[in-house]
PDB file of C-alpha atoms in Angstrom:
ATOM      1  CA  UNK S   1      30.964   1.928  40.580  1.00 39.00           C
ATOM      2  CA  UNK S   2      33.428   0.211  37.978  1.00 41.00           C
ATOM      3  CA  UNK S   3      30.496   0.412  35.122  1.00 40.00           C
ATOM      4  CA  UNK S   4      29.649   4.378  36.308  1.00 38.00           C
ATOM      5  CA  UNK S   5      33.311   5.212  35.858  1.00 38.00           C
ATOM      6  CA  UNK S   6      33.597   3.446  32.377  1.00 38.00           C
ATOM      7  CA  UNK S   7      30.247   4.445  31.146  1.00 39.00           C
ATOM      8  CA  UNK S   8      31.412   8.258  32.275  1.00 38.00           C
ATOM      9  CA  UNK S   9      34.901   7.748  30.059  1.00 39.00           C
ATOM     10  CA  UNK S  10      33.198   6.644  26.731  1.00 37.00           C
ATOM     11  CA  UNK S  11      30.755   9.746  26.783  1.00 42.00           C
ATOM     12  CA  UNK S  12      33.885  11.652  27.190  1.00 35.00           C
ATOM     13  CA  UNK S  13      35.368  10.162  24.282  1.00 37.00           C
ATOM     14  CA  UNK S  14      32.550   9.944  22.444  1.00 39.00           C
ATOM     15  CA  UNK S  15      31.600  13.715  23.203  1.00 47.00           C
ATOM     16  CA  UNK S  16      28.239  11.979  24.269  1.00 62.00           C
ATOM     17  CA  UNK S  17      26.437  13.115  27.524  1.00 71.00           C
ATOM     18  CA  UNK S  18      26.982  10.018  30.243  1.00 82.00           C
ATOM     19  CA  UNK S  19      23.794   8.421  31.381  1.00 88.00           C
ATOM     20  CA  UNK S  20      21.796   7.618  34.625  1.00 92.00           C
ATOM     21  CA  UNK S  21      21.568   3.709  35.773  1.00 96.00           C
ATOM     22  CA  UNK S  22      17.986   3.671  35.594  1.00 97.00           C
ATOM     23  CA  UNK S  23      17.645   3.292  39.429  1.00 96.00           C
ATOM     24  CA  UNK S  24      19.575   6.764  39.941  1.00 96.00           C
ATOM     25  CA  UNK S  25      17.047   8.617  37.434  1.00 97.00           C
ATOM     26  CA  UNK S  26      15.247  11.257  39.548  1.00 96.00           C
ATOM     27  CA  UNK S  27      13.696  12.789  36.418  1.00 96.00           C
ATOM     28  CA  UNK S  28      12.197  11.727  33.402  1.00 98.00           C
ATOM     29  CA  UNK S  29       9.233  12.822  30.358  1.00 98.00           C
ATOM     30  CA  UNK S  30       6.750  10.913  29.173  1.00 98.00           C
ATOM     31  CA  UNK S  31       5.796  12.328  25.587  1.00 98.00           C
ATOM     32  CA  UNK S  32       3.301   9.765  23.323  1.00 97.00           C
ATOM     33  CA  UNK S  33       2.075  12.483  20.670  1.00 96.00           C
ATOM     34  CA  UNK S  34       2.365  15.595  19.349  1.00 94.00           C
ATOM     35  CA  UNK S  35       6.125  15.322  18.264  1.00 96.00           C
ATOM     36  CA  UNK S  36       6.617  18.257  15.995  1.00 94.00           C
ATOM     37  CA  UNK S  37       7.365  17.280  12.662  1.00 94.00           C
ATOM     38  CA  UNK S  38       7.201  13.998  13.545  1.00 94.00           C
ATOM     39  CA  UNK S  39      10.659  15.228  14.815  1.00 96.00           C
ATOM     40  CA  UNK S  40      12.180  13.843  18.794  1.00 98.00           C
ATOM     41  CA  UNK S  41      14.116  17.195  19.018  1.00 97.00           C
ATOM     42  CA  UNK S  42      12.486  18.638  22.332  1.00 97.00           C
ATOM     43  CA  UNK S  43      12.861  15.434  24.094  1.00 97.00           C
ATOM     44  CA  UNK S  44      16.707  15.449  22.804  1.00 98.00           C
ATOM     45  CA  UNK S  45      17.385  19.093  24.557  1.00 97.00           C
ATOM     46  CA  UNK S  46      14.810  18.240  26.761  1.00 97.00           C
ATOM     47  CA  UNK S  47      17.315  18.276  30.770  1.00 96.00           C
ATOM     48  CA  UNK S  48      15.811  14.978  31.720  1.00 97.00           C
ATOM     49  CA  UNK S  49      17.442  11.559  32.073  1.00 97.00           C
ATOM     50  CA  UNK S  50      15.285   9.487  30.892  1.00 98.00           C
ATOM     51  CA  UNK S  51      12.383   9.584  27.857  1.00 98.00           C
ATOM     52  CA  UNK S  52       9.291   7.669  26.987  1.00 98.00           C
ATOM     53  CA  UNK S  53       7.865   7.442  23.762  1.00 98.00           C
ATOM     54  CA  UNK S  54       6.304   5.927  21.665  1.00 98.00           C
ATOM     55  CA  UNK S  55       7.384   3.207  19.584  1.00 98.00           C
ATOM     56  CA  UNK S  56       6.120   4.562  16.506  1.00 97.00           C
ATOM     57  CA  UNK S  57       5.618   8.761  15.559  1.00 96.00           C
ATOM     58  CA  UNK S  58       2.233   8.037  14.191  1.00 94.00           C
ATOM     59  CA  UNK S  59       0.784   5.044  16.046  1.00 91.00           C
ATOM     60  CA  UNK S  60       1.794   3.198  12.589  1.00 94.00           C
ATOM     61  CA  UNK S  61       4.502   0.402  11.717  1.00 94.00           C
ATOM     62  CA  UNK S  62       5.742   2.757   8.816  1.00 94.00           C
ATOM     63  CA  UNK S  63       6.047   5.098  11.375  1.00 96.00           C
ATOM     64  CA  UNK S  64       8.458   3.662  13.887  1.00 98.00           C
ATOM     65  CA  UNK S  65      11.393   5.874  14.838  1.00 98.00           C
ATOM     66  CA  UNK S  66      14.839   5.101  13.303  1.00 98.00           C
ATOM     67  CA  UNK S  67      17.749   4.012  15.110  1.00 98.00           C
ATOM     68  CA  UNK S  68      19.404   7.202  14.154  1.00 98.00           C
ATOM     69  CA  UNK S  69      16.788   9.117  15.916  1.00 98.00           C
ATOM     70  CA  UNK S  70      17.071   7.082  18.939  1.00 98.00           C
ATOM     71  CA  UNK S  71      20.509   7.998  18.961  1.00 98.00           C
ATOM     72  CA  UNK S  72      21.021  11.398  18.871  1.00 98.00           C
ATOM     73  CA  UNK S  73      18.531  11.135  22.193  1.00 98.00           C
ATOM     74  CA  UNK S  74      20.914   8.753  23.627  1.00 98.00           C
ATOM     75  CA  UNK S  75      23.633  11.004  23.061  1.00 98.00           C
ATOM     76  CA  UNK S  76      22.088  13.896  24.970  1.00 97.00           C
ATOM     77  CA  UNK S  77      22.807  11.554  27.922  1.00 97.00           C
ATOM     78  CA  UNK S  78      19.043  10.136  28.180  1.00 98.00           C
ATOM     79  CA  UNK S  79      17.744   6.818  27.985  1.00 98.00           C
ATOM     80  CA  UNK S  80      14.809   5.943  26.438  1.00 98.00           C
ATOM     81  CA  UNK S  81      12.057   3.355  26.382  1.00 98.00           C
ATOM     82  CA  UNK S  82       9.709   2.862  23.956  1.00 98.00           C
ATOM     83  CA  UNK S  83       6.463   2.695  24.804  1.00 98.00           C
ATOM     84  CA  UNK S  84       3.664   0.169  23.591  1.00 98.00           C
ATOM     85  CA  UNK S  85       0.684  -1.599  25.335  1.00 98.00           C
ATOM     86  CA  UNK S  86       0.625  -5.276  26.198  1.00 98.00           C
ATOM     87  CA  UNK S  87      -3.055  -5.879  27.399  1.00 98.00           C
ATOM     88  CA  UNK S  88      -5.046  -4.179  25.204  1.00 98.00           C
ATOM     89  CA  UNK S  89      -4.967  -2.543  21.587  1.00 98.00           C
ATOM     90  CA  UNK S  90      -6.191   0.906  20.182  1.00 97.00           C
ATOM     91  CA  UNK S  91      -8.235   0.674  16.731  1.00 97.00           C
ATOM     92  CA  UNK S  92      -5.280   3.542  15.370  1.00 95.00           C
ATOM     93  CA  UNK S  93      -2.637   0.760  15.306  1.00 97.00           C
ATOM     94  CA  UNK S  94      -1.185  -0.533  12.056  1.00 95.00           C
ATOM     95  CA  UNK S  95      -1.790  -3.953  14.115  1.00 97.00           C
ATOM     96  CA  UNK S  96      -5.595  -3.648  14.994  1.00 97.00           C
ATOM     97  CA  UNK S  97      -7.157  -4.537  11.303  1.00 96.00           C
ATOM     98  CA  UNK S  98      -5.569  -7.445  11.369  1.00 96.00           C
ATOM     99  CA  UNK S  99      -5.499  -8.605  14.445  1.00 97.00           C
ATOM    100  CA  UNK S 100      -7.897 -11.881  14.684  1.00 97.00           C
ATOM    101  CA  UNK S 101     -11.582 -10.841  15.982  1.00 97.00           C
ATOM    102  CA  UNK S 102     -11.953 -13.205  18.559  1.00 97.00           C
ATOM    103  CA  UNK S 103      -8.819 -12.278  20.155  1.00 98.00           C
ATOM    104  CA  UNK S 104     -10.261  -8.730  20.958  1.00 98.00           C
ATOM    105  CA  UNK S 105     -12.214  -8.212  23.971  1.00 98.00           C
ATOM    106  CA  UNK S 106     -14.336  -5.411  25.150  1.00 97.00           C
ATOM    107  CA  UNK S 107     -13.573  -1.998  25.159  1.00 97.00           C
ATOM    108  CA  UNK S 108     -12.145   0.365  27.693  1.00 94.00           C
ATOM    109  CA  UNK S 109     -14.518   2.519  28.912  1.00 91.00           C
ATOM    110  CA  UNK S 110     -12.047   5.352  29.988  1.00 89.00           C
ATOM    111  CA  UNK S 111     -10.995   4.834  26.100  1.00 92.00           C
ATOM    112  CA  UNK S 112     -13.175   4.536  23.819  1.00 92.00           C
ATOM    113  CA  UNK S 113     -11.140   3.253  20.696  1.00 95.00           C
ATOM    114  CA  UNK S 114      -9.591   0.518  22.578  1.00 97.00           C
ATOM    115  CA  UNK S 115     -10.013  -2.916  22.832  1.00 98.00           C
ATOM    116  CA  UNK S 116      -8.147  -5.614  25.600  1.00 98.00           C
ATOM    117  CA  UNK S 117      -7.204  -8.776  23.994  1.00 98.00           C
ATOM    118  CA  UNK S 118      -6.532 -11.764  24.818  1.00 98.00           C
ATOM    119  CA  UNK S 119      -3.186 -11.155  25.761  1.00 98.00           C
ATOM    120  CA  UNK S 120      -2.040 -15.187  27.344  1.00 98.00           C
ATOM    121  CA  UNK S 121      -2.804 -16.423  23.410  1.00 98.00           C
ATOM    122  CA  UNK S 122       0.131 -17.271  21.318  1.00 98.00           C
ATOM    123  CA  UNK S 123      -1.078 -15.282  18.771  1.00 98.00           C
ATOM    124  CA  UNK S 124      -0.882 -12.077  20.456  1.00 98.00           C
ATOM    125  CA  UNK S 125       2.557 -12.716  21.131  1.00 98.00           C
ATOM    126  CA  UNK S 126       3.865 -13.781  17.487  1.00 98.00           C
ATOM    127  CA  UNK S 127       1.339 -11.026  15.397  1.00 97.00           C
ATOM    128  CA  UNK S 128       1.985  -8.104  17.891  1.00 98.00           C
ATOM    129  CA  UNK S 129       4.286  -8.394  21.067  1.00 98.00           C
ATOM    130  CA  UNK S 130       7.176 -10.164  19.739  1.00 98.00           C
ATOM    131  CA  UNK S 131       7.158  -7.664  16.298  1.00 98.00           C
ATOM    132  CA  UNK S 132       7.041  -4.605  18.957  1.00 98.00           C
ATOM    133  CA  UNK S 133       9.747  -5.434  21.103  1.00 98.00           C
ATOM    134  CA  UNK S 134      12.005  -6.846  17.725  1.00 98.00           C
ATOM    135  CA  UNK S 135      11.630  -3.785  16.780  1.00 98.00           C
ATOM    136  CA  UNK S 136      12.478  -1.419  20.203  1.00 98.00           C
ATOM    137  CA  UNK S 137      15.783  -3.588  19.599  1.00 98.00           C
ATOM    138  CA  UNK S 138      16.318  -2.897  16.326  1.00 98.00           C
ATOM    139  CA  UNK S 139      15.992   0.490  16.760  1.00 98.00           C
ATOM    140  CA  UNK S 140      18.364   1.289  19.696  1.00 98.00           C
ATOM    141  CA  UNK S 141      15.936   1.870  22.526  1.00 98.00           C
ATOM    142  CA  UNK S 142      17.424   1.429  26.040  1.00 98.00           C
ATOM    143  CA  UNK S 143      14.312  -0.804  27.132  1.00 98.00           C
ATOM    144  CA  UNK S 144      10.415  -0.824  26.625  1.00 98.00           C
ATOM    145  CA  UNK S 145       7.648   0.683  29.059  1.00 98.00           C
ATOM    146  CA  UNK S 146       4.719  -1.757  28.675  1.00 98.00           C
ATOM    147  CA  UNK S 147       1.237   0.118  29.379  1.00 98.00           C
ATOM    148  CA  UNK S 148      -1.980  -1.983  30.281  1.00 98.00           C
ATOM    149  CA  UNK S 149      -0.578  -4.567  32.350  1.00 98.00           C
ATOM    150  CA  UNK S 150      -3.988  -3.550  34.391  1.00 98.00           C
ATOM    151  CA  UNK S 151      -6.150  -5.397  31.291  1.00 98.00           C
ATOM    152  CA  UNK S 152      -6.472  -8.632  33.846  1.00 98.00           C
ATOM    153  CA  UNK S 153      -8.448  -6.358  36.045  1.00 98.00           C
ATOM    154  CA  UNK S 154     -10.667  -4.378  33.528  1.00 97.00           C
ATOM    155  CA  UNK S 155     -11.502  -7.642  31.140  1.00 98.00           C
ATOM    156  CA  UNK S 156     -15.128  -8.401  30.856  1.00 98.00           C
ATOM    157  CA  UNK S 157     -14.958 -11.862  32.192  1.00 98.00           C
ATOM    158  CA  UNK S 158     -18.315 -13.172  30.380  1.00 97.00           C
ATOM    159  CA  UNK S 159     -16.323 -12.677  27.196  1.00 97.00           C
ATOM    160  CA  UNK S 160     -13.433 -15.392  28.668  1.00 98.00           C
ATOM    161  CA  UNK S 161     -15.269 -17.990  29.981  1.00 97.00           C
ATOM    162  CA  UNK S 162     -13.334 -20.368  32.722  1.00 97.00           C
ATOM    163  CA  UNK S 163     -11.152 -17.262  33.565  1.00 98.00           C
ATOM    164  CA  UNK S 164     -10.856 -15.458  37.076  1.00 98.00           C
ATOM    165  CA  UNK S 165      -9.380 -12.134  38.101  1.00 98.00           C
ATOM    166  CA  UNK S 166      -6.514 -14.357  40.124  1.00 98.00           C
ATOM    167  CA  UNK S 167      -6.228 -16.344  37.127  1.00 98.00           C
ATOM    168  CA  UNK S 168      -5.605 -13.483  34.853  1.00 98.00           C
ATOM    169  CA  UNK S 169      -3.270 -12.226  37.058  1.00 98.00           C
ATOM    170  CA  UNK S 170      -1.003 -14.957  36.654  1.00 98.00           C
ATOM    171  CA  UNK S 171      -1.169 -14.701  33.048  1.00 98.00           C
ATOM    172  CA  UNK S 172      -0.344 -11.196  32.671  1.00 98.00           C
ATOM    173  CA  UNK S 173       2.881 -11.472  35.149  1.00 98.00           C
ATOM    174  CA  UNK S 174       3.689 -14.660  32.915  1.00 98.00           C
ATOM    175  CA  UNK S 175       3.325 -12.466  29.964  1.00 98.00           C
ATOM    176  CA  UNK S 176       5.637 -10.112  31.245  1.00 98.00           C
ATOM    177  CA  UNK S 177       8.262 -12.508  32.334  1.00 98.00           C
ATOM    178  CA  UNK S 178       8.472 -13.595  28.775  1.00 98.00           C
ATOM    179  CA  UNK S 179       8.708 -10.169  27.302  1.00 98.00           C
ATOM    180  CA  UNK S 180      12.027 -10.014  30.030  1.00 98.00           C
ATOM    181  CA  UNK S 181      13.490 -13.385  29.216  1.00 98.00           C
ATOM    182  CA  UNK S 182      12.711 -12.525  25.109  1.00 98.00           C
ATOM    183  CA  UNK S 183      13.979  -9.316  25.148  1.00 98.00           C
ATOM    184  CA  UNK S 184      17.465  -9.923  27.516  1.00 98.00           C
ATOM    185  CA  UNK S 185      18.108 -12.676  25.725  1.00 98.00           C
ATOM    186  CA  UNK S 186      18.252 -10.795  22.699  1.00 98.00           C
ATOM    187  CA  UNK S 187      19.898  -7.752  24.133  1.00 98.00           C
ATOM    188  CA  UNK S 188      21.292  -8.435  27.835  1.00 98.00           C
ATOM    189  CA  UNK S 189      20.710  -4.961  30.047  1.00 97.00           C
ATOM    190  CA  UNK S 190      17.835  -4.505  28.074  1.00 98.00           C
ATOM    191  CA  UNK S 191      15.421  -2.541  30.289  1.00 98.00           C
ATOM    192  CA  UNK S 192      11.573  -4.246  31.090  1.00 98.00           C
ATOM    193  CA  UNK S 193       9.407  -1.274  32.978  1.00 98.00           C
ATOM    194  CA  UNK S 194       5.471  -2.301  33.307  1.00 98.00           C
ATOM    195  CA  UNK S 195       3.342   0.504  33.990  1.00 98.00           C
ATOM    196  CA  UNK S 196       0.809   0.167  36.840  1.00 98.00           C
ATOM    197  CA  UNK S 197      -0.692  -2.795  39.020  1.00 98.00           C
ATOM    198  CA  UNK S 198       2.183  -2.961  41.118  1.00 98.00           C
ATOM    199  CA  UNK S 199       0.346  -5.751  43.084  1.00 98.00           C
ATOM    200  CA  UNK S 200       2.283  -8.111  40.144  1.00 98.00           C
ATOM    201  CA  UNK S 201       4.854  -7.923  42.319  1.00 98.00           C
ATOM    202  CA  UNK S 202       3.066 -10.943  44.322  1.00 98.00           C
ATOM    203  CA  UNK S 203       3.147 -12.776  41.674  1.00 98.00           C
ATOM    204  CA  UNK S 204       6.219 -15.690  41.171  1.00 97.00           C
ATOM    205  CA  UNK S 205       8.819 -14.244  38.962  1.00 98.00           C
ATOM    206  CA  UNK S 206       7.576 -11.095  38.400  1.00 98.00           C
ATOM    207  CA  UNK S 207      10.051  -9.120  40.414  1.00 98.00           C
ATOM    208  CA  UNK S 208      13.180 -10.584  38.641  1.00 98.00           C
ATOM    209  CA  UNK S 209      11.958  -9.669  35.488  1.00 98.00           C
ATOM    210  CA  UNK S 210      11.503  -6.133  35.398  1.00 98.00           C
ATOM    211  CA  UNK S 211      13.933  -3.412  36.102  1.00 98.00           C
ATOM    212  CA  UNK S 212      11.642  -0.705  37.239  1.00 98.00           C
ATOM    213  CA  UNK S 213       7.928   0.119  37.448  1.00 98.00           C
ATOM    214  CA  UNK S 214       5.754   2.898  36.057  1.00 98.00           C
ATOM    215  CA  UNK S 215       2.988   4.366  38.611  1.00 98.00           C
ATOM    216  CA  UNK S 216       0.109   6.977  37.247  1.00 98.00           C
ATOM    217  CA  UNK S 217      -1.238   8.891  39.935  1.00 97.00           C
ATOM    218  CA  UNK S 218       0.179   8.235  42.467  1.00 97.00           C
ATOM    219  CA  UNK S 219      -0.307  11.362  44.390  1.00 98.00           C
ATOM    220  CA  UNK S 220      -2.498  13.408  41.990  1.00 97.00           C
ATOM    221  CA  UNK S 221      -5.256  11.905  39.507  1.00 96.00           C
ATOM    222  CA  UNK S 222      -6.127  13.343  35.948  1.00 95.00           C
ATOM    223  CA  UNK S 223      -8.416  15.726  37.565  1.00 94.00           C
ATOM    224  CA  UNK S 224      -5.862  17.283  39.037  1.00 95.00           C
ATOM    225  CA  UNK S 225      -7.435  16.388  42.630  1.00 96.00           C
ATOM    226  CA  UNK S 226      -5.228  14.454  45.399  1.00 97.00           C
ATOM    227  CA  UNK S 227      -5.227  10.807  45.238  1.00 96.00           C
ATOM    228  CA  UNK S 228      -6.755   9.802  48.678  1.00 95.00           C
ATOM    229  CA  UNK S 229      -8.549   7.002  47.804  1.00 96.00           C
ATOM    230  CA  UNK S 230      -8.144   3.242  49.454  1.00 97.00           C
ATOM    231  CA  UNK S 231      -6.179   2.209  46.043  1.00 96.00           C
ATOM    232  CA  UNK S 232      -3.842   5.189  46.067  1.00 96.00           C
ATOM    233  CA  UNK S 233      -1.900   4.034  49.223  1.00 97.00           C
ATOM    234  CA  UNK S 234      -2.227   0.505  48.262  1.00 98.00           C
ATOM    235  CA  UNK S 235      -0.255   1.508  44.858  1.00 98.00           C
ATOM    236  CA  UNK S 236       1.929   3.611  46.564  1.00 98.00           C
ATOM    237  CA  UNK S 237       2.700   0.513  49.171  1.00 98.00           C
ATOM    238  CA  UNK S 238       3.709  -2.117  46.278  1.00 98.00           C
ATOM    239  CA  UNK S 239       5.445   1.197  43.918  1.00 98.00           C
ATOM    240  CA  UNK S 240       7.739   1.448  47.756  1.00 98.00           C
ATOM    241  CA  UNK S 241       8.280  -2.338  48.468  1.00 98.00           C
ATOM    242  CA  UNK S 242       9.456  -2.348  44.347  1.00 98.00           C
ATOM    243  CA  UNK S 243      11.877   0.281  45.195  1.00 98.00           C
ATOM    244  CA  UNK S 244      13.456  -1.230  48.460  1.00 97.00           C
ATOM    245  CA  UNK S 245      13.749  -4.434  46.208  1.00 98.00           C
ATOM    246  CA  UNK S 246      16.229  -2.400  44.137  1.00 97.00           C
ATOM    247  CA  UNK S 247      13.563  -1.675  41.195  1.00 98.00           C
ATOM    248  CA  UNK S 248      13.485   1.706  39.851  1.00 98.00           C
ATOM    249  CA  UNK S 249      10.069   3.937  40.662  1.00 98.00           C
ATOM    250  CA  UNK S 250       8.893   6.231  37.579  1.00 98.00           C
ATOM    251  CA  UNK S 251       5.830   8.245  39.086  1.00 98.00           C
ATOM    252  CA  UNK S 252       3.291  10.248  36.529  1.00 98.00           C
ATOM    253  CA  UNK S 253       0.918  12.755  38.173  1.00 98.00           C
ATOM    254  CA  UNK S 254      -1.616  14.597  36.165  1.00 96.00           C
ATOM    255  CA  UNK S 255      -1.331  18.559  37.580  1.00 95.00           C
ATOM    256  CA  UNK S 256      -1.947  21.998  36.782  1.00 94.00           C
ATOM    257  CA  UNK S 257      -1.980  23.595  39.671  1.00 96.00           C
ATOM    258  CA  UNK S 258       1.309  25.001  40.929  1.00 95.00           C
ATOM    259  CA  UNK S 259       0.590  23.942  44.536  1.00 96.00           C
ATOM    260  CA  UNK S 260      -0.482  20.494  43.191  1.00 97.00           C
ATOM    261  CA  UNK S 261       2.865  20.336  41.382  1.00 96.00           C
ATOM    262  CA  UNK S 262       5.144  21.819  44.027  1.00 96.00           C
ATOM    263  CA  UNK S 263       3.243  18.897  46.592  1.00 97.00           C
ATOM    264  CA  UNK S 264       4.243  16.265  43.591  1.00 97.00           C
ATOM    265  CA  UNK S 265       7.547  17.360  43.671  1.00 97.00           C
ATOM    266  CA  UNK S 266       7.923  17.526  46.920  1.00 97.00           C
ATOM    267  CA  UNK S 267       6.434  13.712  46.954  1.00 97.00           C
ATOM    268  CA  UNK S 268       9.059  12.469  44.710  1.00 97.00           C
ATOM    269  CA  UNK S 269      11.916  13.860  47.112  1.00 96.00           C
ATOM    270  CA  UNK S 270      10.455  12.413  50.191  1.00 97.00           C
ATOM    271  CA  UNK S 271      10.607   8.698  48.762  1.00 97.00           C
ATOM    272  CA  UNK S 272      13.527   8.944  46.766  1.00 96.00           C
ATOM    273  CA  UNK S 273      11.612   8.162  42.909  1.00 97.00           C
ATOM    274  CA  UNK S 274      11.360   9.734  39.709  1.00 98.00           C
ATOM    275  CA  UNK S 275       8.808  12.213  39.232  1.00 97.00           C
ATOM    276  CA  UNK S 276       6.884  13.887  36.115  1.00 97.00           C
ATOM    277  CA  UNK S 277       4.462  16.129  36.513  1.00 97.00           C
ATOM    278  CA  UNK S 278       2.321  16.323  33.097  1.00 97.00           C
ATOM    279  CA  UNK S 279      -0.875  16.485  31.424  1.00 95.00           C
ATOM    280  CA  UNK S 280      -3.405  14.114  30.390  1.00 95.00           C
ATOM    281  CA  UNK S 281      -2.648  14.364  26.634  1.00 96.00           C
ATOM    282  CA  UNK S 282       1.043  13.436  27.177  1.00 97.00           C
ATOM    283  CA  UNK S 283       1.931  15.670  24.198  1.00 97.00           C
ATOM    284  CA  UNK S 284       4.350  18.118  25.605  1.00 96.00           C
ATOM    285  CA  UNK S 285       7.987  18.025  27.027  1.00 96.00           C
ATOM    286  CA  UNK S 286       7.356  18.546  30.890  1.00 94.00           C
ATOM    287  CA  UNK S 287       9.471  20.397  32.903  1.00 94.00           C
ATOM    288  CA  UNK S 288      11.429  18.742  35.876  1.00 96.00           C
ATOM    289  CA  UNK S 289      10.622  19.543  39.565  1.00 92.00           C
ATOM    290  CA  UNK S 290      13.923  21.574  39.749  1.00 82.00           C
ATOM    291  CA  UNK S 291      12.991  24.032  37.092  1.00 73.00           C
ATOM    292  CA  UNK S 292       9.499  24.495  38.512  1.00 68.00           C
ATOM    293  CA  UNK S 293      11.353  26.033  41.551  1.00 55.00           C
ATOM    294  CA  UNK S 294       9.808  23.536  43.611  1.00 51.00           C
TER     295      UNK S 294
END
């Protein structure tokens, strides 16, 4: 209560809009393209709490958003993690050319221009992770959201001989327990939100080293159709036991529909998360539930 008080009295004497403890958020945006101008505007008068983006405005390293930029967001009360894969690698990246052959895998079938890697390799962690999240520090973020956690499931394993899916597993929750210990070390409070496979949670260490979890569809899929399938209230089961653990639930459904969204909404309410309802393209500033009149 002490640190919600203070936080409250330096906004006020900074003329800066308090923020959210990342647990309390109840509504966020998730924007990774289509900034106009190259510009973070919207998502500064954008009436969420929270924002993801992207680490960079153009998928490039020249393009990586100033501190200055991730400031005046701050200011508007919001915090904001930057947003960059850990399991796998699209061919757009600054990073990609580079990046050592045999370290990429196959591709994603969902994506066609992406390629998992071998993420447990040094490597990976000194030519691409530990540059990325050096650089969501330098540039004032309030954390990083780390996508494609879910590589240890999708990885062809006849290109990784000797590997197994449980094996995988382990390495991707010790991946992300390093990213924590890196990146806290460097900046203590410094947020660590995976997205997806909640099931890490099983994993040793994995809980104390994130802050909060990312789910996609978790009660509508892209299609904007229900999620009713087996894996849908299995997700929904670990995204619950995270929250009851004291992590922080950020839930992305894919909808169009009004009823679809109003059901979303009404989702998010009943278990106490944060809810977005978006499209696909995640190149827009969505509007929260309470402005949907839902």
């Amino acid at each position: 209560m002490k640190g919600v008080v203070m936080a409250a009295l330096l906004a006020a004497l900074t003329g800066a809009a308090p923020q959210v403890p990342l647990r309390d958020v109840r509504t966020f945006t998730y924007v990774l393209q289509g900034y106009p101008g190259g510009r973070l505007d919207a998502i500064e008068r954008a009436p969420h709490q929270l924002a993801i983006i992207d680490l960079s405005r153009d998928g490039t390293t020249k393009g990586y958003f100033t501190p200055a930029e991730i400031a005046r967001v701050r200011a508007s009360g919001k915090r904001v993690l930057a947003y960059f894969e850990i399991g796998s690698i699209e061919e757009f990246r600054t990073e990609y050319r580079p990046l050592a052959r045999d370290l990429k895998l196959n591709v994603w079938p969902d994506w066609p221009d992406e390629h998992f890697v071998r993420y447990w390799e040094p490597r990976w962690w000194h030519t691409v992770l530990k540059p990325r999240i050096d650089q969501a520090i330098r540039a004032g973020f309030d954390g990083v959201y780390l996508d494609t956690p879910l590589a240890y499931e999708e990885i062809d394993l006849k290109r990784v001989p000797g590997e197994t899916r449980a094996g995988l597993a382990r390495k991707m929750s010790d991946l992300i327990v390093r990213i924590s210990r890196y990146a806290k070390r460097a900046r203590p409070g410094f947020l660590i939100v995976p997205q997806n496979s909640p099931e890490l949670r099983l994993q040793r260490g994995y809980v104390e080293a994130i802050d909060g979890i990312g789910m996609e569809e978790l009660f509508f899929k892209a299609t904007d159709k229900p999620c009713t399938e087996d894996w849908c209230r299995e997700n929904l089961q670990h995204a619950l036991a995270l929250r009851r653990l004291g992590k922080a639930v950020l839930a992305t459904d894919y909808a169009r529909r009004p009823a679809n969204i109003a059901a979303a909404c009404a989702r998010y309410r009943r278990h106490g998360i944060a809810g977005n309802v978006t499209v696909v393209d995640l190149d827009r500033v969505s509007s929260p539930c309470s402005k949907r009149g839902s």
